[in-house]
Tab-separated table of C-alpha atoms in Angstrom:
chain	number	residue	atom	x	y	z
A	151	MET	CA	-0.065	0.034	0.090
A	152	SER	CA	1.456	3.420	-0.911
A	153	THR	CA	1.824	6.449	1.409
A	154	HIS	CA	-0.733	8.548	-0.259
A	155	PRO	CA	-3.610	9.702	1.964
A	156	ILE	CA	-6.817	7.654	2.213
A	157	ARG	CA	-9.527	8.795	0.010
A	158	LEU	CA	-13.198	8.381	0.744
A	159	SER	CA	-15.968	8.032	-1.838
A	160	ILE	CA	-19.525	7.026	-1.735
A	161	LEU	CA	-21.765	4.590	-3.938
A	162	ASP	CA	-25.383	5.596	-3.281
A	163	GLN	CA	-28.145	3.500	-4.511
A	164	SER	CA	-30.787	5.906	-3.670
A	165	PRO	CA	-32.509	3.367	-1.157
A	166	VAL	CA	-36.237	3.898	-0.411
A	167	ARG	CA	-36.753	3.582	3.511
A	168	LYS	CA	-39.922	1.802	4.940
A	169	GLY	CA	-42.699	4.479	4.960
A	170	ALA	CA	-40.834	6.928	2.338
A	171	THR	CA	-41.247	7.524	-1.108
A	172	ALA	CA	-38.915	7.484	-4.140
A	173	GLN	CA	-39.099	11.042	-4.343
A	174	GLN	CA	-37.753	11.250	-0.692
A	175	ALA	CA	-35.162	8.810	-1.577
A	176	ILE	CA	-33.796	10.926	-4.369
A	177	GLN	CA	-33.883	14.043	-2.172
A	178	GLU	CA	-31.918	12.185	0.496
A	179	THR	CA	-29.371	11.219	-2.249
A	180	VAL	CA	-28.999	15.088	-3.051
A	181	GLU	CA	-28.538	15.850	0.582
A	182	LEU	CA	-25.965	13.213	0.999
A	183	ALA	CA	-24.004	14.374	-2.064
A	184	ARG	CA	-24.207	17.955	-0.521
A	185	LEU	CA	-22.712	16.539	2.896
A	186	ALA	CA	-20.051	14.416	1.126
A	187	ASP	CA	-18.883	17.491	-0.878
A	188	ASN	CA	-18.532	19.582	2.208
A	189	LEU	CA	-16.757	16.720	4.065
A	190	GLY	CA	-14.145	16.386	1.444
A	191	TYR	CA	-15.184	12.975	-0.155
A	192	THR	CA	-13.442	12.224	-3.460
A	193	ARG	CA	-16.396	10.729	-5.467
A	194	PHE	CA	-20.100	10.296	-5.339
A	195	TRP	CA	-21.298	7.641	-7.729
A	196	VAL	CA	-24.746	6.706	-8.291
A	197	SER	CA	-26.199	3.339	-9.409
A	198	GLU	CA	-28.571	1.955	-12.053
A	199	HIS	CA	-31.146	-0.383	-10.858
A	200	HIS	CA	-34.454	-1.366	-12.432
A	201	ASN	CA	-37.795	-3.106	-11.408
A	202	THR	CA	-37.412	-2.669	-7.668
A	203	THR	CA	-39.240	-0.496	-5.284
A	204	ALA	CA	-36.374	-0.589	-2.761
A	205	LEU	CA	-33.961	1.395	-4.818
A	206	ALA	CA	-34.924	4.727	-6.742
A	207	GLY	CA	-31.780	5.072	-8.841
A	208	SER	CA	-32.551	4.019	-12.377
A	209	THR	CA	-30.992	6.652	-14.441
A	210	PRO	CA	-27.528	7.619	-13.353
A	211	GLU	CA	-26.852	10.035	-16.101
A	212	ILE	CA	-29.675	12.304	-15.229
A	213	LEU	CA	-29.135	12.196	-11.479
A	214	ILE	CA	-25.506	12.900	-11.900
A	215	ALA	CA	-26.398	16.187	-13.752
A	216	HIS	CA	-28.570	17.264	-11.101
A	217	LEU	CA	-26.002	16.406	-8.137
A	218	ALA	CA	-23.239	18.091	-10.203
A	219	GLY	CA	-25.286	21.340	-10.165
A	220	GLU	CA	-25.835	20.889	-6.428
A	221	THR	CA	-22.178	20.459	-5.343
A	222	LYS	CA	-18.776	22.225	-6.010
A	223	ASN	CA	-15.888	20.057	-5.939
A	224	ILE	CA	-16.732	16.294	-5.550
A	225	ILE	CA	-16.404	13.929	-8.554
A	226	LEU	CA	-19.864	12.745	-9.773
A	227	GLY	CA	-20.211	9.508	-11.538
A	228	SER	CA	-21.958	6.251	-12.249
A	229	GLY	CA	-21.483	3.166	-10.457
A	230	GLY	CA	-22.432	2.197	-12.960
A	231	VAL	CA	-24.199	2.494	-16.298
A	232	MET	CA	-25.038	-0.954	-16.949
A	233	LEU	CA	-23.852	-0.936	-20.513
A	234	PRO	CA	-25.497	-3.923	-22.012
A	235	ASN	CA	-28.883	-2.087	-21.279
A	236	HIS	CA	-27.842	0.719	-23.608
A	237	SER	CA	-26.303	1.765	-26.856
A	238	ALA	CA	-22.689	2.765	-26.812
A	239	LEU	CA	-23.186	5.701	-28.916
A	240	LYS	CA	-26.054	7.046	-26.395
A	241	VAL	CA	-23.902	6.474	-23.338
A	242	ALA	CA	-21.070	8.366	-24.979
A	243	GLU	CA	-23.341	11.410	-25.959
A	244	ASN	CA	-24.823	11.321	-22.416
A	245	PHE	CA	-21.367	11.530	-20.761
A	246	ARG	CA	-19.830	13.996	-23.328
A	247	MET	CA	-22.613	16.426	-22.475
A	248	LEU	CA	-22.126	15.900	-18.761
A	249	GLU	CA	-18.435	16.394	-19.161
A	250	ILE	CA	-19.101	19.853	-21.076
A	251	LEU	CA	-21.333	21.031	-18.349
A	252	PHE	CA	-18.951	19.901	-15.501
A	253	PRO	CA	-15.377	19.391	-16.957
A	254	GLY	CA	-13.177	17.345	-14.908
A	255	ARG	CA	-15.860	16.433	-12.324
A	256	ILE	CA	-17.502	13.366	-14.160
A	257	ASP	CA	-16.637	9.748	-13.841
A	258	LEU	CA	-18.029	7.054	-16.355
A	259	GLY	CA	-18.154	3.911	-14.312
A	260	LEU	CA	-19.489	0.875	-16.340
A	261	GLY	CA	-20.989	-2.380	-15.421
A	262	ARG	CA	-21.585	-5.636	-17.188
A	263	ALA	CA	-24.570	-6.936	-15.142
A	264	PRO	CA	-28.087	-5.628	-15.986
A	265	GLY	CA	-28.912	-4.200	-12.483
A	266	THR	CA	-32.215	-6.112	-12.494
A	267	ASP	CA	-33.750	-9.332	-13.427
A	268	ARG	CA	-33.344	-11.132	-16.824
A	269	ILE	CA	-37.004	-10.391	-17.980
A	270	THR	CA	-36.499	-6.452	-17.337
A	271	ALA	CA	-33.275	-6.659	-18.738
A	272	SER	CA	-34.747	-8.085	-21.921
A	273	VAL	CA	-37.157	-5.426	-22.087
A	274	LEU	CA	-34.629	-2.611	-21.585
A	275	ASN	CA	-32.654	-4.111	-24.403
A	276	PRO	CA	-34.470	-6.806	-26.530
A	277	SER	CA	-31.295	-7.303	-28.543
A	278	ASN	CA	-29.213	-8.226	-25.586
A	279	GLN	CA	-27.707	-11.697	-26.098
A	280	TRP	CA	-25.641	-11.648	-22.811
A	281	LYS	CA	-22.590	-12.522	-24.770
A	282	GLU	CA	-19.050	-11.527	-23.404
A	283	GLN	CA	-17.961	-10.538	-27.007
A	284	ASP	CA	-20.765	-7.961	-27.367
A	285	PHE	CA	-19.721	-6.316	-24.084
A	286	LEU	CA	-16.185	-6.009	-25.188
A	287	GLU	CA	-17.296	-4.474	-28.677
A	288	GLN	CA	-19.585	-2.196	-26.695
A	289	LEU	CA	-16.540	-1.039	-24.514
A	290	ASN	CA	-14.353	-0.585	-27.721
A	291	ASP	CA	-17.082	1.486	-29.583
A	292	LEU	CA	-17.559	3.604	-26.495
A	293	ARG	CA	-14.056	4.394	-26.345
A	294	ASN	CA	-13.788	5.145	-29.805
A	295	TYR	CA	-17.119	7.603	-29.660
A	296	LEU	CA	-15.547	9.299	-26.751
A	297	HIS	CA	-12.130	9.978	-28.601
A	298	ASP	CA	-13.281	10.250	-32.132
A	299	THR	CA	-11.062	7.411	-33.060
A	300	ALA	CA	-13.248	5.021	-34.859
A	301	GLU	CA	-11.606	2.086	-36.650
A	302	PRO	CA	-11.329	2.505	-40.407
A	303	GLY	CA	-13.889	0.852	-42.555
A	304	THR	CA	-16.238	0.494	-39.682
A	305	ILE	CA	-19.727	1.917	-39.423
A	306	GLN	CA	-18.577	3.861	-36.428
A	307	GLU	CA	-16.327	5.730	-38.759
A	308	ARG	CA	-19.511	7.509	-40.189
A	309	ILE	CA	-20.744	8.490	-36.808
A	310	THR	CA	-19.917	11.416	-34.457
A	311	ALA	CA	-20.793	11.534	-30.798
A	312	ILE	CA	-22.580	14.762	-30.084
A	313	PRO	CA	-21.631	17.150	-28.642
A	314	GLN	CA	-17.816	17.017	-29.235
A	315	ALA	CA	-15.901	17.664	-26.076
A	316	LEU	CA	-12.467	18.814	-25.376
A	317	THR	CA	-11.975	16.221	-22.457
A	318	VAL	CA	-13.024	12.809	-21.892
A	319	PRO	CA	-14.296	11.450	-18.433
A	320	PRO	CA	-12.303	8.811	-16.799
A	321	MET	CA	-13.700	5.258	-17.388
A	322	TRP	CA	-13.910	2.704	-14.698
A	323	LEU	CA	-15.148	-0.888	-14.930
A	324	LEU	CA	-17.085	-2.329	-12.065
A	325	SER	CA	-16.134	-5.926	-11.143
A	326	SER	CA	-17.203	-8.478	-8.636
A	327	SER	CA	-15.739	-11.530	-10.153
A	328	GLY	CA	-12.224	-10.287	-11.535
A	329	GLN	CA	-13.297	-10.932	-15.224
A	330	SER	CA	-14.330	-7.228	-15.793
A	331	GLY	CA	-11.000	-6.329	-14.052
A	332	LEU	CA	-9.272	-8.050	-16.954
A	333	PHE	CA	-11.154	-5.986	-19.348
A	334	ALA	CA	-10.252	-2.791	-17.511
A	335	ALA	CA	-6.551	-3.885	-17.717
A	336	HIS	CA	-6.845	-4.501	-21.390
A	337	PHE	CA	-8.597	-1.246	-22.357
A	338	GLY	CA	-6.375	0.880	-19.779
A	339	MET	CA	-9.549	1.825	-17.669
A	340	GLY	CA	-9.819	2.034	-13.865
A	341	MET	CA	-11.275	-0.836	-11.817
A	342	SER	CA	-13.604	-0.660	-8.805
A	343	PHE	CA	-14.129	-4.161	-7.062
A	344	ALA	CA	-17.363	-4.635	-5.468
A	345	HIS	CA	-16.583	-6.392	-2.382
A	346	PHE	CA	-20.197	-5.503	-1.192
A	347	ILE	CA	-21.280	-8.145	-3.860
A	348	ASN	CA	-18.412	-10.679	-3.628
A	349	PRO	CA	-16.099	-10.499	-0.576
A	350	LEU	CA	-13.767	-13.403	-1.929
A	351	GLY	CA	-11.053	-13.142	-4.234
A	352	GLY	CA	-10.885	-9.187	-4.405
A	353	PRO	CA	-7.162	-8.631	-3.706
A	354	GLU	CA	-6.114	-11.305	-6.033
A	355	SER	CA	-8.326	-9.775	-8.797
A	356	VAL	CA	-7.080	-6.384	-8.245
A	357	GLN	CA	-3.359	-7.555	-8.324
A	358	LEU	CA	-4.139	-9.314	-11.591
A	359	TYR	CA	-5.670	-6.102	-12.958
A	360	ARG	CA	-2.465	-4.309	-12.036
A	361	ASP	CA	-0.287	-6.922	-13.601
A	362	ARG	CA	-2.177	-7.148	-16.831
A	363	PHE	CA	-2.681	-3.307	-17.156
A	364	GLN	CA	-2.057	-1.749	-20.603
A	365	PRO	CA	-1.660	1.923	-20.565
A	366	SER	CA	-4.146	3.689	-22.709
A	367	ILE	CA	-4.863	7.228	-23.928
A	368	ASP	CA	-7.167	7.609	-20.863
A	369	ARG	CA	-4.789	6.223	-18.125
A	370	ALA	CA	-1.116	5.699	-17.946
A	371	VAL	CA	-1.116	3.705	-14.780
A	372	PRO	CA	-3.609	1.306	-12.974
A	373	GLU	CA	-6.198	2.768	-10.594
A	374	ALA	CA	-8.391	0.739	-8.259
A	375	ASN	CA	-10.707	1.282	-5.638
A	376	ILE	CA	-12.874	-1.075	-3.272
A	377	GLY	CA	-16.617	-0.985	-2.804
A	378	ILE	CA	-17.916	-2.141	0.570
A	379	GLY	CA	-20.920	-1.999	2.740
A	380	VAL	CA	-20.058	0.433	5.552
A	381	PHE	CA	-21.833	1.693	8.583
A	382	CYS	CA	-20.540	3.442	11.598
A	383	SER	CA	-22.376	4.510	15.066
A	384	GLU	CA	-21.540	5.681	18.410
A	385	SER	CA	-24.517	3.484	19.515
A	386	GLU	CA	-24.098	-0.148	20.047
A	387	GLU	CA	-27.884	-0.627	19.925
A	388	VAL	CA	-27.846	1.096	16.524
A	389	ILE	CA	-25.235	-1.098	15.191
A	390	PHE	CA	-27.183	-4.184	16.485
A	391	ARG	CA	-30.298	-2.940	14.685
A	392	GLN	CA	-28.223	-2.247	11.466
A	393	GLN	CA	-26.543	-5.521	11.557
A	394	ALA	CA	-29.802	-7.419	11.832
A	395	VAL	CA	-31.453	-5.553	8.981
A	396	MET	CA	-28.636	-6.111	6.781
A	397	ASP	CA	-28.404	-9.831	7.571
A	398	TYR	CA	-31.955	-10.197	6.616
A	399	ARG	CA	-31.682	-7.832	3.541
A	400	TYR	CA	-28.830	-9.908	1.961
A	401	LEU	CA	-30.856	-13.187	2.656
A	402	GLN	CA	-33.842	-11.461	0.873
A	403	LEU	CA	-31.586	-10.750	-2.241
A	404	GLU	CA	-30.079	-14.245	-2.317
A	405	LYS	CA	-33.454	-15.982	-2.326
A	406	GLY	CA	-34.399	-14.124	-5.518
A	407	GLY	CA	-37.415	-12.477	-4.410
A	408	ARG	CA	-38.558	-8.848	-4.786
A	409	LEU	CA	-36.493	-6.394	-2.705
A	410	PHE	CA	-38.564	-4.320	-0.648
A	411	PRO	CA	-38.161	-1.700	2.141
A	412	ILE	CA	-37.904	-3.125	5.739
A	413	GLY	CA	-37.267	-2.008	9.379
A	414	TYR	CA	-35.861	-3.505	12.256
A	415	ASP	CA	-39.341	-4.080	13.785
A	416	ASP	CA	-40.192	-6.177	10.731
A	417	ILE	CA	-37.528	-8.681	11.228
A	418	LYS	CA	-36.561	-8.772	14.826
A	419	GLN	CA	-38.598	-11.846	15.556
A	420	VAL	CA	-37.309	-13.839	12.523
A	421	SER	CA	-35.335	-16.933	13.321
A	422	TYR	CA	-32.993	-18.581	10.894
A	423	ASN	CA	-32.059	-22.074	10.198
A	424	ALA	CA	-28.690	-23.798	9.855
A	425	ALA	CA	-28.112	-23.049	6.189
A	426	GLU	CA	-29.414	-19.341	6.437
A	427	GLN	CA	-27.000	-18.826	9.513
A	428	GLU	CA	-24.141	-20.035	7.276
A	429	ARG	CA	-25.046	-17.498	4.614
A	430	ILE	CA	-25.302	-14.760	7.121
A	431	THR	CA	-21.815	-15.564	8.272
A	432	HIS	CA	-20.487	-15.369	4.793
A	433	ASN	CA	-22.527	-12.168	3.909
A	434	ARG	CA	-21.121	-10.149	6.959
A	435	GLN	CA	-17.869	-10.284	5.125
A	436	ARG	CA	-19.436	-7.916	2.519
A	437	MET	CA	-19.767	-5.014	5.260
A	438	LEU	CA	-17.876	-3.275	7.790
A	439	ILE	CA	-19.881	-2.299	10.692
A	440	GLY	CA	-18.842	-0.971	14.083
A	441	THR	CA	-18.196	2.109	16.418
A	442	PRO	CA	-15.405	4.459	15.122
A	443	ASP	CA	-12.493	2.919	16.927
A	444	VAL	CA	-13.305	-0.733	15.932
A	445	LEU	CA	-14.420	0.323	12.363
A	446	LYS	CA	-11.117	2.379	11.526
A	447	GLU	CA	-9.085	-0.876	12.423
A	448	LYS	CA	-11.244	-2.893	9.981
A	449	ILE	CA	-10.965	-0.397	7.286
A	450	ASP	CA	-7.137	-0.077	7.627
A	451	LYS	CA	-6.760	-3.945	7.234
A	452	LEU	CA	-9.232	-4.012	4.146
A	453	LEU	CA	-7.242	-1.250	2.282
A	454	ALA	CA	-4.100	-2.931	3.147
A	455	ASP	CA	-5.251	-6.348	1.955
A	456	TYR	CA	-6.368	-4.758	-1.225
A	457	LYS	CA	-3.199	-2.470	-1.508
A	458	VAL	CA	-5.482	0.445	-2.468
A	459	ASN	CA	-6.017	3.883	-1.017
A	460	GLU	CA	-9.566	4.696	-1.792
A	461	LEU	CA	-12.684	3.247	-0.185
A	462	MET	CA	-16.043	3.414	-1.853
A	463	ALA	CA	-18.675	3.212	1.015
A	464	VAL	CA	-22.156	1.781	0.425
A	465	THR	CA	-24.502	2.659	3.199
A	466	ILE	CA	-28.308	1.813	3.542
A	467	THR	CA	-29.898	2.417	6.849
A	468	GLU	CA	-33.399	2.319	8.465
A	469	ASN	CA	-33.074	5.866	9.462
A	470	PHE	CA	-31.767	8.613	7.251
A	471	ASP	CA	-30.120	10.495	10.132
A	472	ASP	CA	-28.126	7.338	10.929
A	473	ARG	CA	-26.984	7.381	7.383
A	474	LEU	CA	-25.615	10.846	7.251
A	475	ARG	CA	-23.984	10.399	10.803
A	476	SER	CA	-22.156	7.267	9.585
A	477	TYR	CA	-20.650	9.252	6.586
A	478	GLU	CA	-19.724	11.982	9.023
A	479	LEU	CA	-17.969	9.682	11.437
A	480	LEU	CA	-16.261	7.858	8.492
A	481	ALA	CA	-14.878	11.191	7.344
A	482	ALA	CA	-13.748	12.294	10.865
A	483	MET	CA	-11.441	9.146	10.641
A	484	TYR	CA	-9.663	9.990	7.556
A	485	LEU	CA	-10.586	13.644	6.217
A	486	LYS	CA	-9.448	15.656	9.198
């Protein structure tokens, strides 16, 4: 791990709390972005999810534009645009426009998953064949559109992504298995490993990305960060409630049912069988939870294991004030 200062960033999914509306969820994302900007966070990425009432963020390119206008210094980005849902040309035009409006403050984070179930994904893009080669071609086309470097003899040579821009937003690939990390290395893009999705094999995947990295017109050296569920509180009772809710929420996700907003009172009487307890133990590796002194030690170890200097925190809470306070406490650890 280098001696550079620790950088803190946020991946926000605009969670809809129980009893709240999607409109409130988006307003909370806006308020959180303002707070992160004031606290000195490096990035604020927003996600793309579809066909779930528990997460309100479906159009990161639109939300980014609003958030950039509500903040001053923080980098706004997608975590990510789920590229198979879209045409490479339209993504290039969306982010060229954002880069012109907010030069130097935009990240283009890209994902290979649909951010939804297969049926919804097929409606979003009926031509999606789920082929790895298609994704690679999209990445290549997207890079060419952003740099006006279409390969001779291709149809892309006859197309210009509008508006033309003097600068290009940094491109990142999101990875939870390591495969997209290899794509990021090949194309010379940044890599963000989603430890909150897969807590196994991350450090090895990031190291392989570094080893295979090929410098590009966008990036001369590899750059990686780590996304993980984080919650910090001074109250042991609040921590206990948060852990219980997240245990249930991850099981809810794994069972493939519709994700819906829940509170501690909804699940406090739930009992788990042996197999569910095993999954809870596994899933707790996807998040770091604790009081400030305990949590800092956990974060330092995680960053050392990954040999990275940037933590991208994902925090979903029952109470919005607890979410804000968690990010304040996290900033107090590293951004003094």
